[in-house]
mmCIF file of C-alpha atoms in Angstrom:
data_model
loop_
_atom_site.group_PDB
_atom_site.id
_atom_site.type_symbol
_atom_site.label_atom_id
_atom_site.label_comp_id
_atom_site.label_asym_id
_atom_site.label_seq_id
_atom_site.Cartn_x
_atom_site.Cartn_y
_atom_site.Cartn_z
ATOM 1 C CA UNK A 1 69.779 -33.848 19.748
ATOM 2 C CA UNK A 2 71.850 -34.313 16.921
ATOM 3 C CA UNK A 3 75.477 -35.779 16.555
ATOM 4 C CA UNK A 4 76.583 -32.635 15.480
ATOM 5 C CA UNK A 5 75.373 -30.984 18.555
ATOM 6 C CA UNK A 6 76.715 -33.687 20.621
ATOM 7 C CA UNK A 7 80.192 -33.616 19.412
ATOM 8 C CA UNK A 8 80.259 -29.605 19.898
ATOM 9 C CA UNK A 9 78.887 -30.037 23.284
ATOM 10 C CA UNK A 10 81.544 -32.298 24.250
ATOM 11 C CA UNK A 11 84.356 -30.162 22.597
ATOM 12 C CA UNK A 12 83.036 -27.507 24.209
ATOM 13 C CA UNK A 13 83.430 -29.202 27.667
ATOM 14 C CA UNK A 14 87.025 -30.669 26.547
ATOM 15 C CA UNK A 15 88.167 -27.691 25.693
ATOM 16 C CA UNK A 16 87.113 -26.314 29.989
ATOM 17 C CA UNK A 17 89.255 -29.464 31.151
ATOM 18 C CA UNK A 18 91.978 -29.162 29.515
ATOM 19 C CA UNK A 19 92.145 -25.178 30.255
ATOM 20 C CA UNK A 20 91.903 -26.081 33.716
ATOM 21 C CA UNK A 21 94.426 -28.811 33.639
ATOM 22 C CA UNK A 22 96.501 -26.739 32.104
ATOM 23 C CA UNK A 23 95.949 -23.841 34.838
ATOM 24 C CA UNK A 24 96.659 -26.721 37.535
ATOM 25 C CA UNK A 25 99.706 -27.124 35.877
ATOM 26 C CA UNK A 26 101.163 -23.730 36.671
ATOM 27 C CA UNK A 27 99.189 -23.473 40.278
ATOM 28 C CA UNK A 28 100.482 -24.120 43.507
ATOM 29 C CA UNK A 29 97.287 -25.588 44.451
ATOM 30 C CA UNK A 30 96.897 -23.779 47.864
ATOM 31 C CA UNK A 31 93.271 -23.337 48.630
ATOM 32 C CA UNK A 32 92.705 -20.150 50.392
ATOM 33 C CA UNK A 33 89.346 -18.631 52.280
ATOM 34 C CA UNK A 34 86.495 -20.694 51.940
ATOM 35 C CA UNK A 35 88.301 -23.075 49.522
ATOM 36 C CA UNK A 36 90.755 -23.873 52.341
ATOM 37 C CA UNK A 37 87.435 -24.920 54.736
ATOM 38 C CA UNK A 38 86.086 -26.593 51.645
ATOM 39 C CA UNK A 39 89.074 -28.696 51.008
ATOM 40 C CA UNK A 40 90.017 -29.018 54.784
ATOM 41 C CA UNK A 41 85.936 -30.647 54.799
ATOM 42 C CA UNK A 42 86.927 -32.814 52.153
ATOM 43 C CA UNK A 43 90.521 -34.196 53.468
ATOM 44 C CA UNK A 44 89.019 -34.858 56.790
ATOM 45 C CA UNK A 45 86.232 -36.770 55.396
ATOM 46 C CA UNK A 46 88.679 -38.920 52.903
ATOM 47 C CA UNK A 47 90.821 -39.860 55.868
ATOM 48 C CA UNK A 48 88.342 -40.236 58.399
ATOM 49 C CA UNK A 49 86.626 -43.348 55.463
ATOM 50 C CA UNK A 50 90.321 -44.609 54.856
ATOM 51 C CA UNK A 51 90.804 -44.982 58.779
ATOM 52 C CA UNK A 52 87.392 -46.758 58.980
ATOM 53 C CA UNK A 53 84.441 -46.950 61.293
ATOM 54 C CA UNK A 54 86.504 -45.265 63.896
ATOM 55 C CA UNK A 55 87.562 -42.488 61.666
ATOM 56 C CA UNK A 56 84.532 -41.837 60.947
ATOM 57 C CA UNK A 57 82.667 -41.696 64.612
ATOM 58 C CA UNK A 58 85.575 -39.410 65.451
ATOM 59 C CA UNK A 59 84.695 -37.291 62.474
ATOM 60 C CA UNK A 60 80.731 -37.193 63.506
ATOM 61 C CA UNK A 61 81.489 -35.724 66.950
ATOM 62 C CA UNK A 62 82.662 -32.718 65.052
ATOM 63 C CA UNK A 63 80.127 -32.312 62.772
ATOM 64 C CA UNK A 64 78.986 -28.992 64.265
ATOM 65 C CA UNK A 65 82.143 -27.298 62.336
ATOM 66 C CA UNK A 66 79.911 -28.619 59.039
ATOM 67 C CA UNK A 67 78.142 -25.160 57.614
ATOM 68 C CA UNK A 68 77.354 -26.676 54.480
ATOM 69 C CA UNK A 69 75.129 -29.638 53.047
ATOM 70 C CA UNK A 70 77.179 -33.032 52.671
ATOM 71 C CA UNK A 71 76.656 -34.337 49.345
ATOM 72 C CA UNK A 72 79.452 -31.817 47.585
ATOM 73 C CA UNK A 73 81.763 -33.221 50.641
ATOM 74 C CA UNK A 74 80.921 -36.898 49.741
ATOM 75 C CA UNK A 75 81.444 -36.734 46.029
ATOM 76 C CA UNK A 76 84.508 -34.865 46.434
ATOM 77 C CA UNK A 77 86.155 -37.074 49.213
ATOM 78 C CA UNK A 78 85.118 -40.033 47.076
ATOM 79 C CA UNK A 79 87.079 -38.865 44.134
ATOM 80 C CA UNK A 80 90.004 -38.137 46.342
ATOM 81 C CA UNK A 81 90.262 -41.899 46.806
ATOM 82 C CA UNK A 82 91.055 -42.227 43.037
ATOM 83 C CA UNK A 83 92.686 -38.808 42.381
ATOM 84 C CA UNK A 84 94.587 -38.211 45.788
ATOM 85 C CA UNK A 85 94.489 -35.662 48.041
ATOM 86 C CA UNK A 86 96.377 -32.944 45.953
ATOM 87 C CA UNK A 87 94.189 -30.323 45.598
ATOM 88 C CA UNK A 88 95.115 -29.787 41.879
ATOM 89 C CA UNK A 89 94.339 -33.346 41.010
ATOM 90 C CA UNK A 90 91.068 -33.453 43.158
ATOM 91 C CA UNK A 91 90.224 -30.102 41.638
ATOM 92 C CA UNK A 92 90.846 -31.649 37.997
ATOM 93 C CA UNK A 93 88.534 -35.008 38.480
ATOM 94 C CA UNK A 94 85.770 -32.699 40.198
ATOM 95 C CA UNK A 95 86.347 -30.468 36.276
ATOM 96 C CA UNK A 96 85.723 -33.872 34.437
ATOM 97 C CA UNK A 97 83.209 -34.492 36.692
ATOM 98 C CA UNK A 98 80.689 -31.473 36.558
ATOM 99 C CA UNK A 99 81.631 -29.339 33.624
ATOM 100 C CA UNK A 100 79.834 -31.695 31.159
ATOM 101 C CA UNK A 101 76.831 -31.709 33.556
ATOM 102 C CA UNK A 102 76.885 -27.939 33.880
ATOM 103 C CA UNK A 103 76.555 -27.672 29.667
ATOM 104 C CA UNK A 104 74.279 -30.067 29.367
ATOM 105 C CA UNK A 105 72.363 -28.599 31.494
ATOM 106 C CA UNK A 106 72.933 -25.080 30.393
ATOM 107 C CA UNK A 107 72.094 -27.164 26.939
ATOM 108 C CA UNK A 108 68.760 -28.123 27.894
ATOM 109 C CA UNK A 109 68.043 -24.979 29.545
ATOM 110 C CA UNK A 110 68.914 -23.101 25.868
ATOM 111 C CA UNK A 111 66.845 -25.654 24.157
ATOM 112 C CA UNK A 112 63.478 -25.533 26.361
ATOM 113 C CA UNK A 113 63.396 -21.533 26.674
ATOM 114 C CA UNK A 114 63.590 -21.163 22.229
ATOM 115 C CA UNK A 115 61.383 -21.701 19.701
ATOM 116 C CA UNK A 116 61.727 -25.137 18.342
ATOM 117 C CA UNK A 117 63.503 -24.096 15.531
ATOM 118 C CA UNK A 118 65.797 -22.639 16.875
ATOM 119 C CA UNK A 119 66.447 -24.976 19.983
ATOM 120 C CA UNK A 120 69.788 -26.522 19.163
ATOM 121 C CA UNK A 121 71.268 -23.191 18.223
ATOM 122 C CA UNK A 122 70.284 -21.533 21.232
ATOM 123 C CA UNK A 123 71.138 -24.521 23.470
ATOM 124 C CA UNK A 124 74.540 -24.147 22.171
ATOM 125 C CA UNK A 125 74.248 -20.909 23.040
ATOM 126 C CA UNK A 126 73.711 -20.802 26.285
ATOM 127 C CA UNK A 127 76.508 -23.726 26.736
ATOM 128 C CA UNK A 128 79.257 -21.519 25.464
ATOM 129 C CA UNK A 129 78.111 -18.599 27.704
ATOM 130 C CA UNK A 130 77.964 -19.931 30.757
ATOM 131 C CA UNK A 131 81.290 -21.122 30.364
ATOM 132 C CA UNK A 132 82.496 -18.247 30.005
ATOM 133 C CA UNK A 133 80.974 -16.111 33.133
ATOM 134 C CA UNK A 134 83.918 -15.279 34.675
ATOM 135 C CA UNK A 135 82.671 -16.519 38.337
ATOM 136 C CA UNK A 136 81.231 -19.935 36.876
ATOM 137 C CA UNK A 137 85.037 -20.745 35.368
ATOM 138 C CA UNK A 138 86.598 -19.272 38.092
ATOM 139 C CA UNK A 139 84.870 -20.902 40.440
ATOM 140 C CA UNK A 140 85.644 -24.513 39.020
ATOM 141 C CA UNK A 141 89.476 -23.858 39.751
ATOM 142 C CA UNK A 142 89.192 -23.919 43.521
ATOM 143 C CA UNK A 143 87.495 -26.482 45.551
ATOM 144 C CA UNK A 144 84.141 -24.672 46.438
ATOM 145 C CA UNK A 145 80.603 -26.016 46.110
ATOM 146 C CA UNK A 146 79.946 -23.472 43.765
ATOM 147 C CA UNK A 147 80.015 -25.379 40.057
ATOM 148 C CA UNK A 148 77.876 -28.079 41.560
ATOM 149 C CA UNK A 149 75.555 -26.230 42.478
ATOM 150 C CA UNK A 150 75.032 -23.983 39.677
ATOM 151 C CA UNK A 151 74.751 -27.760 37.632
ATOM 152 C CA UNK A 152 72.596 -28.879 40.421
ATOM 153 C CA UNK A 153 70.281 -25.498 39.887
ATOM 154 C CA UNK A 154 70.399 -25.855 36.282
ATOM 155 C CA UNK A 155 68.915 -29.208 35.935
ATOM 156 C CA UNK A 156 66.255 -28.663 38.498
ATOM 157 C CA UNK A 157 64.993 -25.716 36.748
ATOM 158 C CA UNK A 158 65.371 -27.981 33.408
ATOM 159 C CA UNK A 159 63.064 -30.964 34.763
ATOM 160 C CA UNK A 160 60.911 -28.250 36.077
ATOM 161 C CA UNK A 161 59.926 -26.690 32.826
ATOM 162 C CA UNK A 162 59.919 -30.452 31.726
ATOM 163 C CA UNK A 163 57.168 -31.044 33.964
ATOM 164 C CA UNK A 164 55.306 -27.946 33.275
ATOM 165 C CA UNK A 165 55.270 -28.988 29.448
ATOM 166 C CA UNK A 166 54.195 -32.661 30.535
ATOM 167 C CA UNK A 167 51.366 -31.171 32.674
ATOM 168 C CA UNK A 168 49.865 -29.487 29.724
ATOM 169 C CA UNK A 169 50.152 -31.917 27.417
ATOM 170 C CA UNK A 170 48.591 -34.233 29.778
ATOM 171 C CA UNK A 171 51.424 -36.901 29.607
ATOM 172 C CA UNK A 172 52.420 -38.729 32.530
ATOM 173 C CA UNK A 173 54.387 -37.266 35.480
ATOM 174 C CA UNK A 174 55.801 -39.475 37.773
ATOM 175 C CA UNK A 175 59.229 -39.985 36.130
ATOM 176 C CA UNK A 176 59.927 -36.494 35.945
ATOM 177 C CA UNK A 177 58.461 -35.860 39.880
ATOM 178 C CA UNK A 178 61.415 -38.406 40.389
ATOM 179 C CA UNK A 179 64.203 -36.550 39.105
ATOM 180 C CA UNK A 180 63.219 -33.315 39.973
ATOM 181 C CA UNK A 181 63.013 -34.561 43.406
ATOM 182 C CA UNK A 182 66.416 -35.714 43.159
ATOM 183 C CA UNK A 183 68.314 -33.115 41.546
ATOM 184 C CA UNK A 184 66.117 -30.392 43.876
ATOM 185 C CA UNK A 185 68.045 -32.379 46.965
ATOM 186 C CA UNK A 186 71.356 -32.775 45.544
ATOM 187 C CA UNK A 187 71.116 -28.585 45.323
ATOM 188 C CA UNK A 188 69.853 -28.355 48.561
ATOM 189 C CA UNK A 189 72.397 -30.942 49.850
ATOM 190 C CA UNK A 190 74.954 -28.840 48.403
ATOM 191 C CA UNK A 191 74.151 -25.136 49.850
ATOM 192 C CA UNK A 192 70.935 -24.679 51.333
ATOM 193 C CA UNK A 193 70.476 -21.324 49.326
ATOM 194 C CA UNK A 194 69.735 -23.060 46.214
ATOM 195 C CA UNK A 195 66.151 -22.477 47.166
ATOM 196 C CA UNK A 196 66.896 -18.577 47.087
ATOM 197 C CA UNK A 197 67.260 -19.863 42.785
ATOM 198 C CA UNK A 198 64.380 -22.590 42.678
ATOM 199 C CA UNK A 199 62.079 -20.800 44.130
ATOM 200 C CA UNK A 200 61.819 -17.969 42.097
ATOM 201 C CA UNK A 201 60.932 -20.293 38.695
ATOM 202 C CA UNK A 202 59.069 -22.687 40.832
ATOM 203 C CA UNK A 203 55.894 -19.877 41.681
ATOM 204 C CA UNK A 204 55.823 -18.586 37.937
ATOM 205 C CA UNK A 205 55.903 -21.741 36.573
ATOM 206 C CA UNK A 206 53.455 -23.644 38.603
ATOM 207 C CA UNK A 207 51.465 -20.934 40.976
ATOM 208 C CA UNK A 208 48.749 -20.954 38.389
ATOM 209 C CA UNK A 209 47.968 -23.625 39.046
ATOM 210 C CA UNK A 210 48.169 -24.174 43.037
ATOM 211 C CA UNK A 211 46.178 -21.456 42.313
ATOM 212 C CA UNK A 212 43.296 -23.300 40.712
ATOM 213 C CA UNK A 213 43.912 -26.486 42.890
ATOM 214 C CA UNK A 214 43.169 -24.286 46.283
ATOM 215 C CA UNK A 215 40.439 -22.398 44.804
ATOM 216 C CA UNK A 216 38.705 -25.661 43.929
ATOM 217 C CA UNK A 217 39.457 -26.833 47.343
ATOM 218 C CA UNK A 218 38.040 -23.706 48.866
ATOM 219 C CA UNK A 219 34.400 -23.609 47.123
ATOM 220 C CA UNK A 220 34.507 -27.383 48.607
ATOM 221 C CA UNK A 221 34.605 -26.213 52.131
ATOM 222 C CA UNK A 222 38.679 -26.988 52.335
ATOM 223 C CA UNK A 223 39.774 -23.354 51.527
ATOM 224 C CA UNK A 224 43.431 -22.205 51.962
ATOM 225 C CA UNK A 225 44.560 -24.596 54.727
ATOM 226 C CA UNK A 226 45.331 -27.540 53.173
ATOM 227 C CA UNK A 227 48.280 -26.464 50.651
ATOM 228 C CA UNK A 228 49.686 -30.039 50.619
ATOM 229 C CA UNK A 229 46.630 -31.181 48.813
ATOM 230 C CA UNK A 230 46.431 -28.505 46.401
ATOM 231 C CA UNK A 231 49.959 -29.294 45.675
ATOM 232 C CA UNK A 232 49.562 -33.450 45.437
ATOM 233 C CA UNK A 233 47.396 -32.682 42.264
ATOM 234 C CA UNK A 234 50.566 -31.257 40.346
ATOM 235 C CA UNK A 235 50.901 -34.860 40.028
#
């Protein structure tokens, strides 16, 4: 990646910050619907850590009002400890948080589905469209998990064509098996649906293969029922 490209990249993620600050400006900040459950999570969870270890037993006999994964509650009640609990000011550190991982990522995305001559251009691409999908900008003005998990769901599918273009060249794996283990569960710890978006790239990208691995097992006697095997030589 070249300094050119990474001095666009971060303009272009300056220039969704300070839109948004400047929207939080004029906002009242109320957070209504789902926001309002999202930021009620968040508050609760901020308070319960600033109380202590009673604040926070208190908050775990309640967890059953909890619909969502945790991790989008955690990083946003941590921030709240530096931001405070306004919701504009939360809503602007979560912006400067996740919009430059959601453009990188949309970046790398570009980059990995175009010819290599034309990587950086499309990479840049892609960067400037997604932020400007009305329900991805929209989205990262009001405290939902949305924009985290679209960034979440972008990088997985990134380290997964990553690994696909490893496994072909034969290079080594386990570094990649890593990440895409951990950016797969911070999506999942956001909103369980992100498999509904994984899934889908997962099978074309790799069900070739299981294919091959469980046909091999089956002419060996093991047949279709032992997936986890099949899978373990992805590796």
């Amino acid at each position: 990646m070249s300094h050119r490209t990474v001095a666009t990249l971060t303009l272009l993620c300056v220039a969704q910050i300070v839109a948004n600050a400047l929207w939080f400006s004029a906002d009242e900040g109320v957070q209504f619907t789902d926001a309002a459950y999202h930021y009620s999570q968040t508050i609760d969870l901020r308070n319960a850590v600033l109380e202590g270890s009673e604040g926070v037993t208190a908050l775990r006999q309640e967890d059953e009002r909890q619909r969502y994964g945790s991790l989008g509650y955690l990083v946003a009640a941590s921030l709240s400890l530096v931001t405070g609990p306004e919701a504009s000011d939360l809503l602007l550190g979560l912006s400067i948080l996740l919009w430059p991982l959601l453009l990188f990522g949309a970046f790398q995305l570009g980059s990995l589905l175009a010819p290599a001559a034309d990587a950086e251009r499309s990479g840049l691409l892609s960067a400037a469209f997604v932020g400007l999908i009305p329900g991805v900008f929209n989205y990262s003005r009001v405290l939902v998990l949305d924009l985290g998990l679209t960034a979440a769901v972008l990088w997985t599918i990134v380290l997964l064509l990553r690994l696909h273009q490893a496994m072909k060249r034969g290079a080594p794996t386990k570094r990649l098996l890593w990440l895409l283990g951990l950016s797969g569960g911070a999506a999942l710890s956001l909103k369980v649906n992100a498999v509904a978006f994984i899934l889908g790239p997962s099978l074309a990208l790799f069900w070739p293969k299981l294919r091959e691995a469980w046909d091999s097992d089956r002419r060996r006697g093991a047949g279709w029922r032992s997936p986890p095997r099949a899978a373990w030589r992805l590796q």
